[in-house]
Short mmCIF file of C-alpha atoms in Angstrom, two decimals:
data_model
loop_
_atom_site.label_atom_id
_atom_site.label_comp_id
_atom_site.label_asym_id
_atom_site.label_seq_id
_atom_site.Cartn_x
_atom_site.Cartn_y
_atom_site.Cartn_z
CA MET A 1 118.63 259.02 -28.29
CA PHE A 2 120.71 255.85 -28.76
CA LYS A 3 123.65 256.50 -31.12
CA VAL A 4 125.15 253.81 -33.34
CA LEU A 5 128.38 254.45 -35.25
CA ILE A 6 128.82 252.18 -38.28
CA THR A 7 132.22 252.03 -39.96
CA GLY A 8 133.21 250.58 -43.31
CA PHE A 9 136.15 250.82 -45.67
CA GLU A 10 136.57 252.47 -49.03
CA PRO A 11 137.30 250.12 -51.96
CA PHE A 12 140.85 248.80 -52.14
CA GLY A 13 143.08 246.54 -54.17
CA GLU A 14 141.48 245.45 -57.41
CA ASP A 15 137.94 245.70 -56.03
CA SER A 16 135.83 248.60 -57.30
CA LEU A 17 133.28 248.14 -54.51
CA ASN A 18 133.66 247.38 -50.84
CA PRO A 19 130.53 245.80 -49.33
CA SER A 20 131.26 247.52 -46.01
CA LEU A 21 130.99 250.88 -47.80
CA ALA A 22 127.60 249.78 -49.17
CA LEU A 23 126.48 249.34 -45.54
CA ILE A 24 127.48 252.92 -44.79
CA ASN A 25 125.42 254.12 -47.75
CA ALA A 26 122.46 251.95 -46.68
CA GLN A 27 122.51 253.23 -43.11
CA GLN A 28 121.67 256.70 -44.42
CA GLN A 29 118.24 255.33 -45.39
CA LEU A 30 117.74 253.58 -42.05
CA GLN A 31 115.03 255.07 -39.84
CA LEU A 32 114.73 253.44 -36.41
CA PRO A 33 112.68 255.11 -33.67
CA GLY A 34 114.96 256.37 -30.90
CA VAL A 35 118.14 255.44 -32.79
CA GLU A 36 120.55 257.74 -34.59
CA THR A 37 122.89 255.98 -37.00
CA ILE A 38 126.13 257.62 -38.05
CA GLY A 39 128.27 256.35 -40.92
CA CYS A 40 132.04 256.64 -41.03
CA VAL A 41 134.08 255.70 -44.11
CA LEU A 42 137.56 254.51 -43.18
CA PRO A 43 140.47 255.03 -45.58
CA VAL A 44 142.59 252.06 -46.56
CA VAL A 45 145.75 253.90 -45.57
CA ARG A 46 148.15 252.68 -42.92
CA TYR A 47 147.37 254.22 -39.49
CA GLN A 48 144.71 256.55 -40.90
CA ALA A 49 141.90 254.00 -40.59
CA ALA A 50 142.39 253.68 -36.83
CA GLU A 51 142.84 257.42 -36.42
CA THR A 52 139.65 258.12 -38.37
CA ALA A 53 137.64 255.60 -36.32
CA ILE A 54 138.96 256.96 -33.01
CA LYS A 55 138.18 260.53 -34.05
CA ALA A 56 134.61 259.56 -35.05
CA ILE A 57 134.10 257.87 -31.67
CA GLU A 58 135.40 260.94 -29.84
CA ILE A 59 133.23 263.33 -31.88
CA HIS A 60 129.97 261.36 -31.85
CA GLN A 61 130.25 259.55 -28.47
CA PRO A 62 128.19 256.57 -29.72
CA ASP A 63 126.51 254.02 -27.46
CA LEU A 64 127.45 251.25 -29.89
CA VAL A 65 130.11 250.92 -32.59
CA LEU A 66 129.67 248.40 -35.40
CA MET A 67 132.79 248.00 -37.53
CA PHE A 68 132.58 246.25 -40.87
CA GLY A 69 135.26 245.25 -43.34
CA GLN A 70 135.70 243.14 -46.43
CA ALA A 71 136.91 239.57 -46.45
CA SER A 72 137.31 238.58 -50.08
CA GLY A 73 135.84 235.21 -50.91
CA ARG A 74 133.28 235.09 -48.09
CA ALA A 75 129.68 234.70 -49.21
CA ALA A 76 128.09 235.99 -46.01
CA ILE A 77 128.61 238.44 -43.18
CA THR A 78 130.71 236.67 -40.58
CA PRO A 79 132.03 237.97 -37.26
CA GLU A 80 135.76 238.10 -36.79
CA ARG A 81 136.76 236.88 -33.33
CA VAL A 82 140.35 238.01 -33.63
CA ALA A 83 141.60 240.66 -36.06
CA ILE A 84 144.77 238.86 -37.03
CA ASN A 85 145.14 241.06 -40.10
CA LEU A 86 145.27 244.29 -38.10
CA ASP A 87 147.38 246.86 -39.94
CA ASP A 88 147.88 244.57 -42.94
CA TYR A 89 148.03 247.04 -45.82
CA ARG A 90 149.14 245.97 -49.26
CA ASP A 91 149.93 249.39 -50.63
CA SER A 92 151.75 252.20 -48.95
CA ARG A 93 149.57 255.18 -49.85
#
């Protein structure tokens, strides 16, 4: 079976909802023949997001990893060529 790991973030800042978390919730309803989808919610806590994603990859050994995040102000899903905001956390939880 082909395994797909989908990651998204918990809400952060002043937002009560993170669209990437909604994708994680939606993937639970997804039924594709021959495909197992696995959701992974990433914390918005410095270093823990990367650690959580790495651990999920090690545990599930997916064939494909799709990582989603939130970009406030964007009206559509857009790919990010370069993650220039890597490790850019506004609070220090």
